[in-house]
């Protein structure tokens, strides 16, 4: 993937245009700093020529004071330019980081299934952080360097056209070298970032599985693989750094040549009587000032190569478009919701159907018990209802509407799910219950807890709703974690509730609270209860059994239980729950 000037232009337009006032102020500061820096050698030149010609001490003192004053002003403006440059750059970078994170969250589940969290952290944080220097220093230092370059050449031409012409040729040659070398190391820096992404992805997975790794004696394997990935990062980084130095080496040789030119021309003009000693100093000093922007440009070119590699990787992500587009705006009805699957087929992998021509309907307010072996497609039905995936064929309806015509946020707000694995956050109980939504008042949360019969659990918390939980939920039993999940759904007040083995991890102390919570949660709502245990579905109205992605049996629970020919009746008689696992 090649980065074009249009890519850089689009970045600047997207993330610097909103800050145009700060950028304009920064531009004024850069022009001022450049002008002040060009004045300083002129003052020094006057001092040298005055001292050589026996000027009064008072005049020399005035020049010295002027030099100190102008130098102080230069430092003030330079500090201000540095501050605004960093402010503008990091504001742009943080905005890009937010946009990229939001884009990734909008992408389909297959995208996330193919990438580890560690890799995504490296893309969103590592690659974007690399661009901080691009926004904070590259753009503005390049502009400042170009201003300085032009200003110095103008001053040199004013002093002597031969000096100005010689150094203008040198500057043009240096710019050509920098331009030609701008992309030499880009592929290598891109390979380095990819190596870091693999390393971070590996670390994230292994650290998350520390318990299993230690229990199964896999520590040695993990460390060996860690060394292999670290070695790969080392090799890529070394190669990228070496290639990045190519431009610097070429520029250093050019700088040496420029010094020879300035000293040679200065000596020639002085010995021939064409200029005074102050002018020689001026030529040498302006040459040094000419080298500074070229040196900064050289370093920024190295940063640009890193930034270009990061831009390419970021653009790769941004060019991925979600297959499931949230463009519809139909409203989901409130209250109990009807559910209908009409000839629905679906495959995570092409030609490997997980659901095969599934047809069923569930009236509003009814509860469906969903049974089947692992891999039969039970959880896939819930994922299709949430529209995490779209069916390969057929239609899924909720509340009588094709879910593809419903507003995505409204659709997901109308469905509540509780699973056996509850995601907790390192935050207060309040934030864990409300998903960080400040719209829920504490009184409302407490009323929900009371309605669910969870006040005894709430009173057991050290600091009530302000009790801080960690992401692993340490200090909470599995049942207490389920209580959080039930309260979340009750606060959401959805029209459809899905329980995916939500009561499979009960502990004796909270079992009664859980059962009461379930009764309250299912009241006046449509429900789908996915279960492996037959006892879990005693409260449902209908039972559907899936086998190899097809509906094996569907009907009223009482009718199926009374029919000796039904599979559900057979399961009840034999208690063969193993057949469902």
Coordinates of C-alpha atoms in Angstrom, one line a residue:
X1 CA 0.0 0.0 0.0
X2 CA 1.5 3.3 -1.1
X3 CA 0.9 6.6 0.8
X4 CA 0.2 9.5 -1.5
X5 CA 0.3 13.3 -0.9
X6 CA -3.5 13.1 -0.8
X7 CA -3.3 10.9 2.3
X8 CA -1.2 13.5 4.1
X9 CA -3.5 16.3 2.9
X10 CA -6.6 14.4 4.1
X11 CA -5.0 13.9 7.5
X12 CA -4.1 17.5 7.8
X13 CA -7.5 18.6 6.7
X14 CA -9.3 16.2 9.0
X15 CA -7.4 16.8 12.2
X16 CA -5.8 20.3 11.9
X17 CA -8.6 22.2 10.1
X18 CA -10.7 22.2 13.3
X19 CA -7.8 23.8 15.1
X20 CA -7.2 26.5 12.4
X21 CA -7.1 29.3 14.9
X22 CA -4.3 27.7 16.9
X23 CA -2.6 26.7 13.7
X24 CA -2.7 30.3 12.4
X25 CA -1.3 31.6 15.7
X26 CA 1.4 29.0 15.4
X27 CA 2.2 30.1 11.9
X28 CA 2.6 33.7 13.1
X29 CA 4.9 32.6 15.9
X30 CA 7.0 30.6 13.4
X31 CA 7.4 33.7 11.1
X32 CA 8.3 35.8 14.1
X33 CA 10.8 33.4 15.4
X34 CA 12.4 33.1 12.0
X35 CA 12.6 36.9 11.6
X36 CA 14.2 37.3 15.1
X37 CA 16.7 34.6 14.4
X38 CA 17.8 36.3 11.2
X39 CA 18.3 39.6 13.0
X40 CA 20.7 38.2 15.6
X41 CA 23.7 37.6 13.2
X42 CA 23.3 41.2 11.9
X43 CA 23.7 42.6 15.4
X44 CA 26.8 40.4 16.0
X45 CA 28.2 41.5 12.7
X46 CA 27.8 45.2 13.6
X47 CA 29.5 44.5 17.0
X48 CA 32.5 42.7 15.3
X49 CA 32.9 45.5 12.6
X50 CA 32.5 48.2 15.3
X51 CA 35.1 46.6 17.6
X52 CA 37.5 46.1 14.7
X53 CA 37.2 49.8 13.6
X54 CA 37.4 51.2 17.2
X55 CA 33.8 52.2 17.6
X56 CA 32.9 53.9 21.0
X57 CA 32.3 51.5 23.9
X58 CA 28.8 53.0 24.3
X59 CA 27.8 51.8 20.8
X60 CA 29.2 48.4 21.4
X61 CA 27.3 48.2 24.7
X62 CA 24.1 49.1 23.0
X63 CA 24.6 46.4 20.4
X64 CA 25.3 43.9 23.2
X65 CA 22.1 44.9 25.1
X66 CA 20.2 44.7 21.8
X67 CA 21.6 41.2 21.2
X68 CA 20.5 40.0 24.7
X69 CA 17.0 41.6 24.3
X70 CA 16.4 40.1 20.9
X71 CA 17.7 36.8 22.1
X72 CA 15.4 36.9 25.1
X73 CA 12.4 37.7 22.8
X74 CA 13.4 34.9 20.5
X75 CA 13.4 32.4 23.4
X76 CA 9.9 33.6 24.5
X77 CA 8.4 33.2 21.0
X78 CA 10.2 29.9 20.5
X79 CA 8.8 28.5 23.8
X80 CA 5.3 29.7 22.8
X81 CA 5.7 28.1 19.3
X82 CA 6.8 24.8 21.0
X83 CA 3.8 24.8 23.3
X84 CA 1.3 25.5 20.6
X85 CA 2.9 22.9 18.3
X86 CA 2.6 20.2 21.0
X87 CA -0.9 21.3 21.9
X88 CA -2.1 21.2 18.3
X89 CA -0.2 17.9 17.6
X90 CA -1.5 16.0 20.6
X91 CA -5.1 17.3 20.1
X92 CA -5.0 16.0 16.5
X93 CA -3.4 12.7 17.6
X94 CA -6.0 12.1 20.3
X95 CA -8.8 12.9 17.9
X96 CA -7.4 10.4 15.4
X97 CA -7.1 7.8 18.2
X98 CA -10.8 8.3 19.1
X99 CA -11.9 8.0 15.5
X100 CA -9.9 4.8 14.9
X101 CA -11.2 3.2 18.1
X102 CA -14.8 4.1 17.2
X103 CA -14.2 2.7 13.6
X104 CA -12.8 -0.6 15.0
X105 CA -15.8 -0.9 17.4
X106 CA -18.1 -0.5 14.4
X107 CA -16.5 -3.3 12.4
X108 CA -18.1 -6.7 12.1
X109 CA -17.3 -9.6 14.5
X110 CA -15.2 -11.5 11.8
X111 CA -12.8 -8.6 11.9
X112 CA -12.3 -8.9 15.7
X113 CA -12.2 -12.7 15.6
X114 CA -9.2 -12.5 13.2
X115 CA -7.2 -10.1 15.4
X116 CA -6.0 -10.3 19.0
X117 CA -6.8 -7.5 21.5
X118 CA -3.0 -7.0 21.8
X119 CA -2.7 -6.4 18.0
X120 CA -5.6 -3.9 18.1
X121 CA -4.0 -2.0 21.0
X122 CA -0.8 -1.7 19.0
X123 CA -2.8 -0.4 16.0
X124 CA -4.9 2.1 18.0
X125 CA -2.3 3.2 20.5
X126 CA 1.2 2.4 19.0
X127 CA 0.6 3.4 15.4
X128 CA -1.4 6.5 16.3
X129 CA 1.2 7.5 18.9
X130 CA 3.8 7.4 16.2
X131 CA 1.8 10.1 14.4
X132 CA 2.1 12.4 17.4
X133 CA 5.5 13.5 16.2
X134 CA 4.1 14.0 12.7
X135 CA 1.4 16.4 13.9
X136 CA 3.3 17.9 16.8
X137 CA 6.7 18.5 15.2
X138 CA 6.9 17.4 11.6
X139 CA 4.4 19.7 10.0
X140 CA 5.3 22.9 11.9
X141 CA 9.0 22.3 12.1
X142 CA 9.1 21.6 8.3
X143 CA 7.2 24.9 7.8
X144 CA 9.6 26.7 10.2
X145 CA 12.6 25.1 8.5
X146 CA 11.5 26.1 5.1
X147 CA 10.9 29.7 6.3
X148 CA 14.4 29.8 7.8
X149 CA 15.9 28.3 4.6
X150 CA 14.3 30.9 2.4
X151 CA 15.2 33.7 4.8
X152 CA 18.8 32.8 5.1
X153 CA 19.2 32.5 1.3
X154 CA 17.6 36.0 0.9
X155 CA 20.1 37.4 3.5
X156 CA 23.0 35.7 1.8
X157 CA 22.0 37.1 -1.7
X158 CA 21.8 40.6 -0.1
X159 CA 25.3 40.1 1.2
X160 CA 26.9 38.7 -2.0
X161 CA 25.2 37.1 -4.9
X162 CA 28.1 34.6 -5.4
X163 CA 27.7 33.3 -1.8
X164 CA 23.9 33.3 -2.1
X165 CA 24.1 31.4 -5.4
X166 CA 26.6 28.8 -4.3
X167 CA 24.6 28.0 -1.1
X168 CA 21.3 28.1 -3.0
X169 CA 22.7 25.4 -5.3
X170 CA 23.8 23.4 -2.2
X171 CA 20.4 23.8 -0.5
X172 CA 18.6 22.6 -3.7
X173 CA 20.9 19.6 -3.9
X174 CA 20.2 18.8 -0.3
X175 CA 16.4 19.0 -0.8
X176 CA 16.7 16.6 -3.7
X177 CA 18.6 14.1 -1.6
X178 CA 16.0 14.4 1.2
X179 CA 13.2 14.0 -1.3
X180 CA 14.7 10.9 -2.9
X181 CA 15.4 9.3 0.5
X182 CA 12.0 10.0 2.1
X183 CA 10.6 6.5 1.6
X184 CA 13.7 4.3 1.8
X185 CA 13.0 3.0 5.3
X186 CA 9.2 3.0 5.2
X187 CA 8.7 -0.7 4.4
X188 CA 11.2 -1.6 7.2
X189 CA 9.4 0.6 9.8
X190 CA 6.1 -0.9 8.7
X191 CA 7.6 -4.4 9.3
X192 CA 8.8 -3.2 12.7
X193 CA 5.3 -2.1 13.7
X194 CA 3.8 -5.4 12.5
X195 CA 6.4 -7.3 14.6
X196 CA 5.4 -5.3 17.6
X197 CA 1.7 -6.0 17.0
X198 CA 2.4 -9.8 16.9
X199 CA 4.4 -9.5 20.1
X200 CA 1.7 -7.6 22.0
X201 CA -1.0 -9.9 20.7
X202 CA 1.0 -12.9 21.9
X203 CA 1.5 -11.2 25.4
X204 CA -2.1 -10.3 25.8
X205 CA -3.3 -13.8 25.0
X206 CA -0.8 -15.5 27.2
X207 CA -1.2 -13.2 30.2
X208 CA -5.0 -13.7 30.0
X209 CA -4.4 -17.5 30.1
X210 CA -1.8 -17.5 32.9
X211 CA -3.7 -19.9 35.0
X212 CA -4.1 -22.5 32.3
X213 CA -0.5 -22.1 31.1
X214 CA 0.9 -22.7 34.6
X215 CA -1.5 -25.5 35.4
X216 CA -0.5 -27.4 32.2
X217 CA 3.2 -26.8 32.4
X218 CA 3.4 -24.6 29.3
X219 CA 5.5 -21.8 30.8
X220 CA 8.7 -23.0 29.0
X221 CA 6.9 -23.0 25.6
X222 CA 5.4 -19.5 26.2
X223 CA 8.9 -18.1 27.1
X224 CA 10.5 -19.7 24.1
X225 CA 7.8 -18.2 21.8
X226 CA 8.2 -14.9 23.6
X227 CA 12.0 -14.9 22.9
X228 CA 11.3 -15.8 19.2
X229 CA 8.9 -12.8 18.8
X230 CA 11.2 -10.5 20.7
X231 CA 14.1 -11.5 18.5
X232 CA 11.9 -10.8 15.4
X233 CA 11.1 -7.3 16.8
X234 CA 14.8 -6.7 17.5
X235 CA 15.9 -7.6 13.9
X236 CA 13.1 -5.6 12.3
X237 CA 13.9 -2.5 14.5
X238 CA 17.7 -2.7 13.8
X239 CA 17.1 -3.0 10.1
X240 CA 14.6 -0.1 10.1
X241 CA 17.0 2.1 12.2
X242 CA 19.9 1.4 9.8
X243 CA 17.8 2.2 6.7
X244 CA 16.5 5.3 8.4
X245 CA 20.1 6.5 8.9
X246 CA 20.8 6.5 5.1
X247 CA 19.3 9.9 4.7
X248 CA 21.2 11.2 7.7
X249 CA 24.6 10.0 6.4
X250 CA 24.0 11.6 3.0
X251 CA 22.9 14.8 4.7
X252 CA 26.0 14.8 6.9
X253 CA 28.3 14.7 3.9
X254 CA 26.4 17.6 2.3
X255 CA 26.7 19.6 5.5
X256 CA 30.4 19.1 5.5
X257 CA 30.6 20.3 1.9
X258 CA 28.5 23.4 2.9
X259 CA 30.9 24.3 5.6
X260 CA 33.8 24.1 3.2
X261 CA 32.0 26.3 0.7
X262 CA 31.2 29.0 3.3
X263 CA 34.7 29.1 4.8
X264 CA 36.3 29.1 1.3
X265 CA 34.1 31.9 -0.1
X266 CA 34.4 34.0 3.1
X267 CA 38.2 33.7 3.1
X268 CA 38.4 34.5 -0.6
X269 CA 36.2 37.6 -0.3
X270 CA 38.0 38.9 2.8
X271 CA 41.5 38.4 1.3
X272 CA 40.5 40.1 -1.9
X273 CA 39.2 43.1 0.1
X274 CA 35.6 42.6 -1.0
X275 CA 34.2 42.3 2.6
X276 CA 35.0 43.1 6.2
X277 CA 35.6 40.5 8.9
X278 CA 32.1 41.0 10.1
X279 CA 30.7 39.9 6.8
X280 CA 32.8 36.8 6.9
X281 CA 31.3 36.0 10.3
X282 CA 27.9 36.7 8.8
X283 CA 28.5 34.3 5.9
X284 CA 29.7 31.5 8.2
X285 CA 26.9 32.1 10.7
X286 CA 24.2 32.1 8.0
X287 CA 25.6 28.9 6.6
X288 CA 25.3 27.4 10.1
X289 CA 21.7 28.7 10.2
X290 CA 21.1 27.2 6.8
X291 CA 22.4 23.8 8.0
X292 CA 20.1 23.8 11.0
X293 CA 16.8 23.7 9.0
X294 CA 18.3 21.1 6.7
X295 CA 19.4 19.1 9.7
X296 CA 15.9 19.4 11.2
X297 CA 14.4 18.4 7.8
X298 CA 16.7 15.4 7.8
X299 CA 15.4 14.3 11.2
X300 CA 11.9 15.0 10.3
X301 CA 12.3 12.9 7.2
X302 CA 13.3 10.0 9.5
X303 CA 10.2 10.6 11.6
X304 CA 8.1 10.9 8.4
X305 CA 9.2 7.4 7.4
X306 CA 8.0 6.1 10.7
X307 CA 4.8 8.1 10.4
X308 CA 4.3 6.9 6.8
X309 CA 4.5 3.3 8.0
X310 CA 2.0 4.1 10.7
X311 CA -0.3 5.9 8.3
X312 CA -0.3 2.9 5.9
X313 CA -1.3 0.5 8.7
X314 CA -4.0 2.9 10.0
X315 CA -5.3 3.4 6.5
X316 CA -5.6 -0.4 6.1
X317 CA -7.9 -0.5 9.0
X318 CA -9.9 2.6 8.0
X319 CA -10.5 1.2 4.5
X320 CA -12.2 -1.9 6.0
X321 CA -15.9 -1.2 5.9
X322 CA -18.4 -3.1 8.0
X323 CA -20.6 -5.5 6.1
X324 CA -23.4 -4.9 8.5
X325 CA -24.2 -1.2 7.8
X326 CA -26.2 0.7 10.5
X327 CA -28.1 2.8 7.9
X328 CA -31.7 1.9 8.7
X329 CA -33.8 4.1 11.0
X330 CA -36.9 2.0 11.7
X331 CA -38.0 2.1 15.3
X332 CA -38.4 -1.0 17.4
X333 CA -41.8 -1.2 19.1
X334 CA -41.8 -0.9 22.9
X335 CA -43.1 -3.6 25.2
X336 CA -43.2 -7.4 24.5
X337 CA -41.6 -8.3 21.2
X338 CA -42.5 -11.0 18.7
X339 CA -39.6 -13.1 17.3
X340 CA -39.6 -14.8 13.9
X341 CA -37.0 -16.6 11.9
X342 CA -38.0 -17.3 8.3
X343 CA -35.9 -19.8 6.3
X344 CA -32.7 -18.5 8.0
X345 CA -29.4 -20.1 7.1
X346 CA -26.0 -18.9 8.4
X347 CA -22.4 -19.9 8.3
X348 CA -19.4 -18.4 10.0
X349 CA -17.2 -20.1 7.5
X350 CA -18.3 -20.5 3.9
X351 CA -20.0 -23.8 3.1
X352 CA -20.1 -24.8 6.7
X353 CA -23.7 -24.0 7.8
X354 CA -24.4 -23.5 11.5
X355 CA -28.0 -22.8 10.9
X356 CA -29.8 -24.5 8.0
X357 CA -33.2 -23.2 6.9
X358 CA -34.4 -22.4 10.5
X359 CA -38.1 -21.5 10.8
X360 CA -39.8 -20.6 14.0
X361 CA -41.9 -17.8 15.6
X362 CA -42.4 -16.7 19.1
X363 CA -45.4 -14.6 20.1
X364 CA -45.0 -11.6 22.4
X365 CA -44.8 -12.4 26.1
X366 CA -44.0 -16.1 25.5
X367 CA -40.8 -17.8 26.8
X368 CA -38.9 -20.2 24.6
X369 CA -36.6 -22.9 25.9
X370 CA -33.8 -23.6 23.4
X371 CA -32.1 -27.0 23.7
X372 CA -29.4 -28.6 21.7
X373 CA -25.8 -29.9 21.8
X374 CA -22.9 -27.6 21.8
X375 CA -22.5 -26.3 18.2
X376 CA -26.1 -26.9 17.3
X377 CA -26.6 -23.1 16.7
X378 CA -28.3 -22.0 19.9
X379 CA -26.0 -19.0 20.6
X380 CA -25.8 -18.1 16.9
X381 CA -29.6 -17.4 17.1
X382 CA -28.9 -14.8 19.8
X383 CA -26.1 -13.3 17.8
X384 CA -28.3 -12.9 14.7
X385 CA -31.0 -11.2 16.9
X386 CA -28.5 -8.7 18.1
X387 CA -27.4 -8.3 14.5
X388 CA -23.8 -9.1 15.3
X389 CA -24.0 -11.0 12.0
X390 CA -26.5 -11.0 9.2
X391 CA -28.0 -14.3 8.0
X392 CA -26.7 -15.7 4.7
X393 CA -30.3 -16.2 3.6
X394 CA -33.7 -15.7 5.1
X395 CA -35.2 -13.0 7.3
X396 CA -35.0 -12.4 11.1
X397 CA -37.9 -10.3 12.4
X398 CA -38.3 -8.6 15.8
X399 CA -41.5 -6.9 16.7
X400 CA -42.8 -7.7 13.2
X401 CA -40.0 -5.8 11.4
X402 CA -37.0 -7.1 9.5
X403 CA -34.1 -6.3 11.8
X404 CA -32.1 -5.0 8.9
X405 CA -34.6 -2.1 8.6
X406 CA -34.3 -1.2 12.3
X407 CA -32.0 1.4 13.8
X408 CA -29.0 -0.6 15.2
X409 CA -28.8 1.2 18.5
X410 CA -32.6 0.9 19.1
X411 CA -32.5 -2.8 18.1
X412 CA -29.8 -3.6 20.6
X413 CA -31.4 -1.5 23.3
X414 CA -34.6 -3.6 22.9
X415 CA -32.8 -6.8 23.7
X416 CA -31.3 -7.8 27.1
X417 CA -28.9 -10.7 27.5
X418 CA -27.5 -12.5 30.5
X419 CA -24.8 -15.2 30.1
X420 CA -22.8 -17.3 32.5
X421 CA -19.7 -15.2 31.8
X422 CA -20.3 -11.7 33.1
X423 CA -18.1 -8.9 31.9
X424 CA -17.1 -6.7 34.8
X425 CA -15.1 -3.4 34.6
X426 CA -12.6 -1.9 37.0
X427 CA -15.1 0.6 38.2
X428 CA -17.8 1.2 40.9
X429 CA -20.8 -1.1 41.3
X430 CA -22.9 1.9 40.0
X431 CA -20.9 2.1 36.7
X432 CA -20.9 -1.7 36.3
X433 CA -24.7 -1.7 36.6
X434 CA -25.4 1.3 34.3
X435 CA -22.5 0.7 31.8
X436 CA -21.2 4.2 32.7
X437 CA -24.5 5.9 31.8
X438 CA -25.0 8.9 34.2
X439 CA -28.7 9.1 33.2
X440 CA -29.6 6.5 35.9
X441 CA -30.2 8.1 39.3
X442 CA -29.2 6.2 42.4
X443 CA -32.7 6.1 43.6
X444 CA -33.8 4.3 40.5
X445 CA -31.0 1.8 40.8
X446 CA -31.9 1.1 44.4
X447 CA -35.6 0.7 43.4
X448 CA -34.6 -1.9 40.8
X449 CA -32.5 -3.8 43.4
X450 CA -35.4 -3.8 45.8
X451 CA -37.8 -5.0 43.2
X452 CA -35.4 -7.9 42.3
X453 CA -35.1 -8.7 46.0
X454 CA -31.4 -7.8 46.0
X455 CA -31.3 -5.3 48.8
X456 CA -29.6 -7.9 51.2
X457 CA -26.8 -8.3 48.6
X458 CA -26.5 -4.5 48.2
X459 CA -26.3 -4.1 51.9
X460 CA -23.4 -6.5 52.0
X461 CA -21.3 -4.2 49.9
X462 CA -18.7 -2.2 51.8
X463 CA -19.5 1.2 50.3
X464 CA -22.8 0.5 48.5
X465 CA -22.9 1.7 44.9
X466 CA -19.5 3.3 45.3
X467 CA -17.8 -0.1 45.9
X468 CA -15.1 -0.5 43.3
X469 CA -14.8 -3.8 41.5
X470 CA -11.8 -5.0 39.4
X471 CA -12.1 -6.4 35.9
X472 CA -11.9 -9.9 37.2
X473 CA -14.6 -9.4 39.8
X474 CA -12.5 -10.5 42.7
X475 CA -14.5 -10.5 45.9
X476 CA -17.7 -11.4 44.1
X477 CA -19.0 -15.0 43.8
X478 CA -20.2 -16.2 40.4
X479 CA -23.8 -15.8 41.6
X480 CA -23.2 -12.2 42.7
X481 CA -21.7 -11.4 39.3
X482 CA -24.9 -12.8 37.8
X483 CA -26.9 -10.5 40.0
X484 CA -25.1 -7.5 38.5
X485 CA -26.0 -8.8 35.0
X486 CA -29.7 -9.2 35.9
X487 CA -29.8 -5.7 37.3
X488 CA -28.2 -4.3 34.2
X489 CA -30.9 -5.9 32.0
X490 CA -33.7 -4.8 34.4
X491 CA -32.4 -1.2 34.2
X492 CA -32.4 -1.5 30.4
X493 CA -36.0 -2.6 30.4
X494 CA -35.9 -4.5 27.1
X495 CA -38.8 -6.2 25.3
X496 CA -36.9 -9.4 24.7
X497 CA -34.7 -11.1 27.2
X498 CA -32.1 -13.9 26.3
X499 CA -30.7 -16.0 29.1
X500 CA -27.7 -18.1 27.8
X501 CA -27.0 -20.6 30.6
X502 CA -27.4 -17.7 33.0
X503 CA -28.1 -19.8 36.0
X504 CA -25.4 -22.5 35.5
X505 CA -22.9 -21.0 38.0
X506 CA -25.1 -20.5 41.1
X507 CA -23.8 -20.7 44.6
X508 CA -26.1 -21.7 47.5
X509 CA -26.0 -18.2 49.1
X510 CA -27.4 -16.4 46.0
X511 CA -29.5 -19.1 44.4
X512 CA -32.7 -17.8 45.9
X513 CA -31.9 -14.3 44.8
X514 CA -31.1 -15.4 41.3
X515 CA -34.4 -17.4 40.9
X516 CA -36.4 -14.4 42.1
X517 CA -34.5 -12.1 39.8
X518 CA -35.3 -14.4 36.9
X519 CA -39.0 -14.4 37.7
X520 CA -39.1 -10.6 37.8
X521 CA -37.0 -10.3 34.7
X522 CA -39.2 -12.5 32.5
X523 CA -42.5 -11.0 33.7
X524 CA -44.2 -9.2 30.8
X525 CA -41.3 -9.8 28.4
X526 CA -40.6 -12.2 25.6
X527 CA -37.8 -14.6 26.5
X528 CA -35.4 -17.0 25.0
X529 CA -33.7 -19.3 27.5
X530 CA -30.7 -21.2 26.1
X531 CA -30.0 -24.2 28.3
X532 CA -28.1 -27.4 28.7
X533 CA -29.9 -28.5 31.8
X534 CA -33.5 -29.5 31.6
X535 CA -34.3 -28.0 35.0
X536 CA -33.5 -24.6 33.6
X537 CA -36.5 -24.5 31.3
X538 CA -39.3 -25.5 33.6
X539 CA -40.6 -21.9 33.5
X540 CA -40.8 -21.7 29.6
X541 CA -44.0 -21.9 27.5
X542 CA -42.4 -23.5 24.4
X543 CA -39.4 -25.7 23.8
X544 CA -37.3 -25.9 20.6
X545 CA -34.6 -28.5 20.1
X546 CA -31.8 -27.8 17.6
X547 CA -29.7 -30.5 16.0
X548 CA -26.9 -29.8 13.5
X549 CA -28.3 -26.3 12.7
X550 CA -31.9 -27.5 12.0
X551 CA -35.0 -27.4 14.1
X552 CA -35.5 -30.9 15.3
X553 CA -38.6 -30.2 17.4
X554 CA -40.7 -27.2 18.4
X555 CA -43.9 -26.9 20.4
X556 CA -45.6 -26.0 23.6
X557 CA -43.6 -27.4 26.6
X558 CA -46.6 -29.1 28.2
X559 CA -47.7 -30.7 24.9
X560 CA -44.2 -32.0 24.1
X561 CA -43.8 -33.3 27.7
X562 CA -47.0 -35.2 27.4
X563 CA -46.2 -36.7 24.0
X564 CA -44.3 -40.0 24.5
X565 CA -43.1 -39.8 20.9
X566 CA -41.4 -36.4 21.3
X567 CA -37.6 -36.1 21.9
X568 CA -38.3 -33.6 24.8
X569 CA -40.4 -36.2 26.5
X570 CA -37.7 -38.8 26.0
X571 CA -35.1 -36.5 27.6
X572 CA -37.4 -35.9 30.5
X573 CA -38.0 -39.6 31.1
X574 CA -34.4 -40.6 30.8
X575 CA -32.9 -37.5 32.4
X576 CA -30.3 -37.6 29.5
X577 CA -28.9 -34.1 29.9
X578 CA -25.6 -35.4 28.6
X579 CA -27.3 -35.6 25.2
X580 CA -27.5 -31.8 25.3
X581 CA -23.9 -31.1 26.2

